[in-house]
Short mmCIF file of C-alpha atoms in Angstrom, two decimals:
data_model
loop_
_atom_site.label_atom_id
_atom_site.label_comp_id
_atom_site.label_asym_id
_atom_site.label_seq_id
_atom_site.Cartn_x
_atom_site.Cartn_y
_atom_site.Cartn_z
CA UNK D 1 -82.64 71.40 -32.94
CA UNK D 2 -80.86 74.23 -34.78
CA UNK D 3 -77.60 72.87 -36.89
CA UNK D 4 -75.14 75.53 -38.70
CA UNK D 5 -76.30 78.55 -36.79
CA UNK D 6 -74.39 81.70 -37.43
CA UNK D 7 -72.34 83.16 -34.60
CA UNK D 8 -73.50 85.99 -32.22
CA UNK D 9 -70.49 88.14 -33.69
CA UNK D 10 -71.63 87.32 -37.25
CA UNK D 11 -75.33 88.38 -36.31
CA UNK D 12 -74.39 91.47 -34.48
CA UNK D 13 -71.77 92.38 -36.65
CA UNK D 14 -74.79 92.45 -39.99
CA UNK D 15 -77.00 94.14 -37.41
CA UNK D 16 -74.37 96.93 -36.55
CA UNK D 17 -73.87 97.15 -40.77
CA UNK D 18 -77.09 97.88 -41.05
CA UNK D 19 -77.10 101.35 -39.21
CA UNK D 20 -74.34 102.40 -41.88
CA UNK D 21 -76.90 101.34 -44.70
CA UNK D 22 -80.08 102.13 -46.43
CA UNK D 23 -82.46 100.47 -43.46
CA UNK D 24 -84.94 98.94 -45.76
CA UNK D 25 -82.52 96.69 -48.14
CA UNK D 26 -79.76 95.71 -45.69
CA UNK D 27 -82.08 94.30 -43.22
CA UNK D 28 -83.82 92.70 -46.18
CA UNK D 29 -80.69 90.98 -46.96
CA UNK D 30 -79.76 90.31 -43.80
CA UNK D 31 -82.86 88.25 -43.28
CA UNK D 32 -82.91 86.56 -46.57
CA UNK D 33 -79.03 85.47 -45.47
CA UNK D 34 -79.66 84.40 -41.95
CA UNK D 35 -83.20 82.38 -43.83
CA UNK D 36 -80.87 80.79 -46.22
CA UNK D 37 -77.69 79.53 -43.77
CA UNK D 38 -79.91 78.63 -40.67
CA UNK D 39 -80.89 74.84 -41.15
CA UNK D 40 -82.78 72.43 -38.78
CA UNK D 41 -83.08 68.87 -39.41
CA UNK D 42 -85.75 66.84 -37.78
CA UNK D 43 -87.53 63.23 -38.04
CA UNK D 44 -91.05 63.72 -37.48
CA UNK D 45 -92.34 59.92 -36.03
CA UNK D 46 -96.18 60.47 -37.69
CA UNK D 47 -95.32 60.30 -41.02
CA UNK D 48 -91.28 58.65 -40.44
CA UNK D 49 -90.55 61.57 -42.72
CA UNK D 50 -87.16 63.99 -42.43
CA UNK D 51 -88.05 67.82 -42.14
CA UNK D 52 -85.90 70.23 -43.23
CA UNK D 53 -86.61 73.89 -41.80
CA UNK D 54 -89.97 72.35 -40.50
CA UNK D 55 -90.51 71.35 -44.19
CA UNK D 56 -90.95 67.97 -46.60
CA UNK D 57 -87.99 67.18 -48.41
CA UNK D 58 -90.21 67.57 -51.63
CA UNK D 59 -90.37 71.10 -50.74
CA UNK D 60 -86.99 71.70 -51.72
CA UNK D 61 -87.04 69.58 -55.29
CA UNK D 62 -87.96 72.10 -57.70
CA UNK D 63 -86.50 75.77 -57.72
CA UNK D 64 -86.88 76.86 -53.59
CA UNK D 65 -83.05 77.46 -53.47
CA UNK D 66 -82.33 78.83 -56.41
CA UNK D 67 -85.10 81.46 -55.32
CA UNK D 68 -83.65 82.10 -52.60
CA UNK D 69 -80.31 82.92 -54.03
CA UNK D 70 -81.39 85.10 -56.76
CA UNK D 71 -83.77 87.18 -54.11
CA UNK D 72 -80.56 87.31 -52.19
CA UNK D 73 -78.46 88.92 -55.27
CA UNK D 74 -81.16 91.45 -56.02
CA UNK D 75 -80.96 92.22 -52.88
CA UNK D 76 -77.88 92.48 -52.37
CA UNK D 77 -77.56 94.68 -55.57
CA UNK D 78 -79.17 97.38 -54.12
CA UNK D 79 -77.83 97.14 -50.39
CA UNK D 80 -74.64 98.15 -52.16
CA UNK D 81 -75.98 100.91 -54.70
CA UNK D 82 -77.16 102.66 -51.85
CA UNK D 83 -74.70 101.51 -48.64
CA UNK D 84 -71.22 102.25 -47.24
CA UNK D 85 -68.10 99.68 -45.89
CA UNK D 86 -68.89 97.28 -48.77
CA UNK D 87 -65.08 95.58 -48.68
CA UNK D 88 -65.37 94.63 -44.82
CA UNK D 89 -69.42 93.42 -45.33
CA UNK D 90 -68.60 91.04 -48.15
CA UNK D 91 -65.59 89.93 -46.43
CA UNK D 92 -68.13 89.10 -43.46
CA UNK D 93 -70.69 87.81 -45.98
CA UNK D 94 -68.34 85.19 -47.35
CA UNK D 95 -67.48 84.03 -44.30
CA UNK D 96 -71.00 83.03 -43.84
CA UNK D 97 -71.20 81.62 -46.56
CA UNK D 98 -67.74 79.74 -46.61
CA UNK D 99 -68.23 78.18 -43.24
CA UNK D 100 -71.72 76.90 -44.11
CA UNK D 101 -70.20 75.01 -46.65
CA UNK D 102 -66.95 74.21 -44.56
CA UNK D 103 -69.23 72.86 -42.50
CA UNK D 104 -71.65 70.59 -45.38
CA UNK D 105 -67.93 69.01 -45.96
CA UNK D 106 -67.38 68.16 -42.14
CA UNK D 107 -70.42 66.46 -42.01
CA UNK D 108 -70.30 64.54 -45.27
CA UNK D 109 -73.41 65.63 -47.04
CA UNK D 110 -72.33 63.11 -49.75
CA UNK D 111 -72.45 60.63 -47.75
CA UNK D 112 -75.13 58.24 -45.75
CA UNK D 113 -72.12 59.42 -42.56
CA UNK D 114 -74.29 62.62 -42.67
CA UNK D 115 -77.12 60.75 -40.32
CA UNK D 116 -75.19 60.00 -37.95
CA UNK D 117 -72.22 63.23 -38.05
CA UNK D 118 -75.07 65.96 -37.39
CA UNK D 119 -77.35 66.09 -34.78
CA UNK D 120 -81.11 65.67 -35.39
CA UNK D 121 -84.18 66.32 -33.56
CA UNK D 122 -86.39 63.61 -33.43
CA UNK D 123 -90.76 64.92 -33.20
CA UNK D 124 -92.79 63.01 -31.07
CA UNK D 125 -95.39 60.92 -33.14
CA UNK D 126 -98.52 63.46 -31.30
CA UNK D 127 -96.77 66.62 -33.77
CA UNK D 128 -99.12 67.43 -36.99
CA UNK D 129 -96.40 67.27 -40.13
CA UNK D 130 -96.66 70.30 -42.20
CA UNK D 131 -98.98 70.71 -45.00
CA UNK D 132 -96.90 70.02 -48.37
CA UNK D 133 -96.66 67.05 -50.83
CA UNK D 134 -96.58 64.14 -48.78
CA UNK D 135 -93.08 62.61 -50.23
CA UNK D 136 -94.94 58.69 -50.42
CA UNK D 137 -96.29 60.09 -53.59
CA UNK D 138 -92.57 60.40 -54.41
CA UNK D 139 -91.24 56.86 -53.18
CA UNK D 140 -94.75 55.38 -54.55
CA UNK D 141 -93.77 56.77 -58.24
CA UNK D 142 -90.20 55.48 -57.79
CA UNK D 143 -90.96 52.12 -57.09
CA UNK D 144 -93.63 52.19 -59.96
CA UNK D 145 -90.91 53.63 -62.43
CA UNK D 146 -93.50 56.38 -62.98
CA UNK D 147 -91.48 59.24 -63.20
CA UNK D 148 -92.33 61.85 -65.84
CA UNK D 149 -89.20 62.18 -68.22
CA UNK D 150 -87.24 65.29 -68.43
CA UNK D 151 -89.04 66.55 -65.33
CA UNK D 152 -87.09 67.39 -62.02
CA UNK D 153 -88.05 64.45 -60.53
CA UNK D 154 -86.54 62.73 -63.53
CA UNK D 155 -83.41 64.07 -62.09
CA UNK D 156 -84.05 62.93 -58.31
CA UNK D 157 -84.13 59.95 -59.45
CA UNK D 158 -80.68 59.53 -61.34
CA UNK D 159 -79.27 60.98 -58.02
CA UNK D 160 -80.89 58.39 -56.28
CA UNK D 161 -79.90 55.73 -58.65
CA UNK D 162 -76.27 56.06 -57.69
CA UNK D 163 -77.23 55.65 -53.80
CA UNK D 164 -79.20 52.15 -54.34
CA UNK D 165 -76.53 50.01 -52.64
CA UNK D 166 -75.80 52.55 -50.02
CA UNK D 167 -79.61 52.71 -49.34
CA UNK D 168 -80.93 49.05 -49.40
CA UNK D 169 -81.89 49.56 -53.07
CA UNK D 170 -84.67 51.59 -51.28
CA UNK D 171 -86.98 48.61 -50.77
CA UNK D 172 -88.76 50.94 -47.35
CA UNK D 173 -89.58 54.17 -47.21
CA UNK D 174 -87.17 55.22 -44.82
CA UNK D 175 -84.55 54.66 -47.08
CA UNK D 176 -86.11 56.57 -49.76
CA UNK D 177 -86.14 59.69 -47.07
CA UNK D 178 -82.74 59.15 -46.51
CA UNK D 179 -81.88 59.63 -50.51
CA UNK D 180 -83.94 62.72 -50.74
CA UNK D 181 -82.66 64.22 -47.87
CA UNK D 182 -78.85 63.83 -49.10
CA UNK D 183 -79.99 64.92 -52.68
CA UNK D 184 -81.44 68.14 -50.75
CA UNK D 185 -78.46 68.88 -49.02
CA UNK D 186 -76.56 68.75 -52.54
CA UNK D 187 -79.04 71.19 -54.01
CA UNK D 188 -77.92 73.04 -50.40
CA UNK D 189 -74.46 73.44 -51.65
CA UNK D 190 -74.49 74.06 -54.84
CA UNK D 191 -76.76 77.11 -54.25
CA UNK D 192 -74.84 78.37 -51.32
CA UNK D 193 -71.49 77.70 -53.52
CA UNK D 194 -73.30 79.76 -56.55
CA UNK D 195 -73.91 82.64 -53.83
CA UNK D 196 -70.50 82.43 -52.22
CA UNK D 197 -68.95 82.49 -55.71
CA UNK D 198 -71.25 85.54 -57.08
CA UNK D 199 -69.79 87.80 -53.53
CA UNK D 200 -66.45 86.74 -53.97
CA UNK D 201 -66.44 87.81 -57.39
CA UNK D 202 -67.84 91.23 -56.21
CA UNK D 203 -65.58 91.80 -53.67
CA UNK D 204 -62.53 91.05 -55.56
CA UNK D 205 -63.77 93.90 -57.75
CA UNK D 206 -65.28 95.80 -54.80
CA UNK D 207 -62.28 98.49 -55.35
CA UNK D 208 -63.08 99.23 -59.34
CA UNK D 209 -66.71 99.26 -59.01
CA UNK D 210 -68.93 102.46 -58.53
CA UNK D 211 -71.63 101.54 -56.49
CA UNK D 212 -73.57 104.70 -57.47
CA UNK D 213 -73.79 103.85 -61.21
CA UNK D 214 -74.21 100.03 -60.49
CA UNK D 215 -76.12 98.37 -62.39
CA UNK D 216 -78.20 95.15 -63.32
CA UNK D 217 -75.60 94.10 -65.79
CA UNK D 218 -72.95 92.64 -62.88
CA UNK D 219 -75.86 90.77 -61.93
CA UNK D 220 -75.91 89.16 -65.03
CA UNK D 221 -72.09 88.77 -65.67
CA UNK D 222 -71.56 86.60 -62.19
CA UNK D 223 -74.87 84.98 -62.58
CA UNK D 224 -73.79 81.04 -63.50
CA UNK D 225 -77.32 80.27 -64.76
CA UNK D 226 -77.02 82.15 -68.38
CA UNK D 227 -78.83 80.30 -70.89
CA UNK D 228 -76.59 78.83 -73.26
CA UNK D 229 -76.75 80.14 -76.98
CA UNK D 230 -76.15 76.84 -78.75
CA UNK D 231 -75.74 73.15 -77.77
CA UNK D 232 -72.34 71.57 -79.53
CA UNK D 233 -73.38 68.69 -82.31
CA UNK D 234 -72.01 65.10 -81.91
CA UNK D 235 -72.18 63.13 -85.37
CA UNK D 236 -73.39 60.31 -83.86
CA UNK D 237 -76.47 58.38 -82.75
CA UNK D 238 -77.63 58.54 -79.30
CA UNK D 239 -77.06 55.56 -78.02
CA UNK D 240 -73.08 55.54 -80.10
CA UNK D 241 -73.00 58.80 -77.87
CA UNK D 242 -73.57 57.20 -74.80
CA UNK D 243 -70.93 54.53 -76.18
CA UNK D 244 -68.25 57.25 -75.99
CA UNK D 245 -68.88 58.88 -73.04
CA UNK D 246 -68.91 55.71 -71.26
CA UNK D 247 -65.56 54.78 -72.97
CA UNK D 248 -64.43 58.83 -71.92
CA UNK D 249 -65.41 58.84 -68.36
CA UNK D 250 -64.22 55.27 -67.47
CA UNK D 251 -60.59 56.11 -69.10
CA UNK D 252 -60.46 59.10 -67.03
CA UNK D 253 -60.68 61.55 -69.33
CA UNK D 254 -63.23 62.88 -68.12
CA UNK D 255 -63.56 63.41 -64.31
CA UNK D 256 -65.93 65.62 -62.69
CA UNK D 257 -66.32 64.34 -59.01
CA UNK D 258 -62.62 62.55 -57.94
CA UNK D 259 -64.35 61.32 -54.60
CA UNK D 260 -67.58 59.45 -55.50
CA UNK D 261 -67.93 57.21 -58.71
CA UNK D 262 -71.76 57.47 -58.56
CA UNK D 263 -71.97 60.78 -58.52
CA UNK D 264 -68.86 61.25 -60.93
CA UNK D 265 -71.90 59.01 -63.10
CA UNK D 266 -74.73 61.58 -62.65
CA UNK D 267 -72.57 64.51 -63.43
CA UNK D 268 -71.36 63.15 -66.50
CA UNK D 269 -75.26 62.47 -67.43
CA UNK D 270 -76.20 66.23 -66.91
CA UNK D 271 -73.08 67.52 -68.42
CA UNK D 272 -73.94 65.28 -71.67
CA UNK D 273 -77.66 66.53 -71.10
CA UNK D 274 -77.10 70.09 -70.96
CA UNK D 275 -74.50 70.78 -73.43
CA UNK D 276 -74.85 68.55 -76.48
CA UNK D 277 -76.96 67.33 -79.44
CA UNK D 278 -77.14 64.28 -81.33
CA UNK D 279 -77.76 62.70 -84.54
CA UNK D 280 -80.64 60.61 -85.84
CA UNK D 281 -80.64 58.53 -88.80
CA UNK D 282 -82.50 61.57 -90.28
CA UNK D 283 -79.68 63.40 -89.74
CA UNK D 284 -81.57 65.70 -87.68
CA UNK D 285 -80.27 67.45 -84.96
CA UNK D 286 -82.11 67.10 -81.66
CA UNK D 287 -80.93 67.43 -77.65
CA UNK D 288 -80.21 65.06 -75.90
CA UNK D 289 -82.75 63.75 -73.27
CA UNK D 290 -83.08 61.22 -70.68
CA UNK D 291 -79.69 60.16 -71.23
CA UNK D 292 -79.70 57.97 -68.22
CA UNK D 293 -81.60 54.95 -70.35
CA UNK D 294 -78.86 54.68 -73.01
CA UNK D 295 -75.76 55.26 -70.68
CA UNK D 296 -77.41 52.83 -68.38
CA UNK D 297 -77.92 50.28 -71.40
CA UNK D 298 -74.40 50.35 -72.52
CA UNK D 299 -72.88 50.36 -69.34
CA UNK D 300 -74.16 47.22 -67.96
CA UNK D 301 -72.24 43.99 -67.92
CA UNK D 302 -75.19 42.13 -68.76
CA UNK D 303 -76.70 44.11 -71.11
CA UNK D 304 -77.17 43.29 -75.21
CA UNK D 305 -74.58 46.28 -75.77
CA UNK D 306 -71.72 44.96 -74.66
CA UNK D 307 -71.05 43.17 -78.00
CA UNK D 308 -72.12 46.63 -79.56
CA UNK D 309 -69.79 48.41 -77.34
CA UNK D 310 -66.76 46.10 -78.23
CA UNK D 311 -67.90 46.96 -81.89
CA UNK D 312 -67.66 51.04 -81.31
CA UNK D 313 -64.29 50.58 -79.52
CA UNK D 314 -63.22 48.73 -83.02
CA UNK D 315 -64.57 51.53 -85.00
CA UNK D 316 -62.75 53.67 -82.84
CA UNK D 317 -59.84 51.71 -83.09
CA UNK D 318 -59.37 51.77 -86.96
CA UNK D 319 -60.42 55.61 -87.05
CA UNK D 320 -57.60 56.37 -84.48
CA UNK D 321 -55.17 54.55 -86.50
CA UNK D 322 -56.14 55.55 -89.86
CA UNK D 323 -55.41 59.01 -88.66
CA UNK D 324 -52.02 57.62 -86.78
CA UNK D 325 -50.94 56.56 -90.24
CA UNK D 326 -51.65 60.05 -91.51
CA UNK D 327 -49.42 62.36 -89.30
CA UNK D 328 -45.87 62.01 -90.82
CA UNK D 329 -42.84 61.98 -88.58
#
């Protein structure tokens, strides 16, 4: 069963655009769009494993979307170089776009509401699953805590760390479908929300741009995924890092999903991941990685750091008010 299909105006409407453009790279684009918004959800009975697109969830882990997004954009690139009507085709291509995520939202791809909110095809137990990495490999190296750190499936398995009371604590294998399936659908979103945000940006510009001298360089001003030239330094330990962004997000200072706490958790992880550096008592700077353990450590009720956090939040007490006694009225 076919979920999120596009409209028969929105599919003849590309089709009649593509008689007004170079043949060759609007249908091109037209099929890599129609590849990325069509979705079908199924349970195949054989294996009790969720397909997505006739495909393992495992399929999906590593890089697919963001492959399909950036063969989009090329694409795309030179659909406009060479066609005509660009203003009323990105105004039809963001529609797409917007009301496949309108309709991620309506169904609650945060949620475990998504199940049961869109409609999925169940496979009789007599169809052959497709060839792929079966995902017990996956569920066998969660339960074993054999994940390889700093690897994507390092990161699967924060997501799926905030879902453990939602999911049983994944102690069957269903379950564990479930969690990859919803981390999927979040690696869904963001890419179609990276795509939907790179046309916008074009069309809001579509009237300034010369689509005869385009080139390869507004690809790579709208493209999100620039590596960053530098990392900023904390001057502080890993673990007295973890410390204060535990201290940070749990104040409310910093928020980056309003709507769910775990996942406000797992952001906060990749944002610390991606963007800063610690100290070690070489004084050495080095990235931080598999941030999870420490945050994890300091943040749990039981833990030995608890004492050590009420210590930082002393030290952080003094330091505030040593420079409170500075500033002069």
């Amino acid at each position: 069963m076919k979920i999120a299909q596009l409209s028969p105006n929105q599919k003849i409407y590309l089709r009649i655009k593509t008689k007004t453009m170079d043949y060759n790279y609007a249908y091109k684009t037209n099929q890599a769009v129609f590849e990325l918004t069509e979705l079908t959800l199924e349970f195949c009975q054989t294996n009790q494993s969720y397909l997505i697109n006739d495909k393992l969830a495992n399929t999906y882990i590593n890089s697919y979307y963001n492959e399909q997004v950036d063969n989009i954009k090329e694409l795309l690139h030179h659909q406009l170089k060479t066609g005509r009507n660009h203003k009323a085709y990105l105004e039809n291509l963001l529609g797409i776009l917007e009301k496949r995520i309108e309709w991620l939202h309506k169904m609650k791809y945060k949620s475990v509401d998504f199940f049961n909110n869109c409609s999925i095809k169940t496979i009789p137990s007599s169809y052959f699953p497709p060839v792929g990495t079966s995902n017990k490999i996956s569920f066998k190296n969660f339960l074993n805590d054999s994940i390889v750190p700093n690897s994507q499936e390092q990161k699967v398995l924060w997501f799926l760390q905030s879902y453990e009371e939602e999911f049983n604590h994944y102690e069957n294998k269903l379950d564990f479908e479930k969690g990859l399936v919803l981390y999927v659908m979040s690696l869904y979103k963001r890419a179609l929300s990276i795509l939907c945000n790179y046309v916008k940006t074009i069309y809001e510009q579509v009237d300034f741009i010369d689509f005869n001298k385009l080139s390869n360089e507004l690809l790579s001003e709208t493209n999100p995924r620039q590596k960053k030239e530098r990392n900023c330094n904390i001057n502080l330990d890993k673990k007295s890092v973890a410390h204060l962004f535990r201290i940070l997000l749990e104040e409310d200072f910093l928020v980056f999903d309003e709507l769910n706490e775990a996942n406000n958790r797992l952001e906060l992880k990749r944002f610390v991941e991606n963007n800063f550096n610690y100290q070690n008592t070489k004084k050495e700077r080095l990235p931080i990685k598999s941030f999870n353990r420490e945050y994890s450590e300091v943040s749990s009720p039981s833990s030995p750091e608890v004492k050590k956090h009420k210590e930082f939040i002393d030290k952080l007490i003094l330091m505030l008010q040593a420079r409170k006694n500075k500033i002069k009225d």
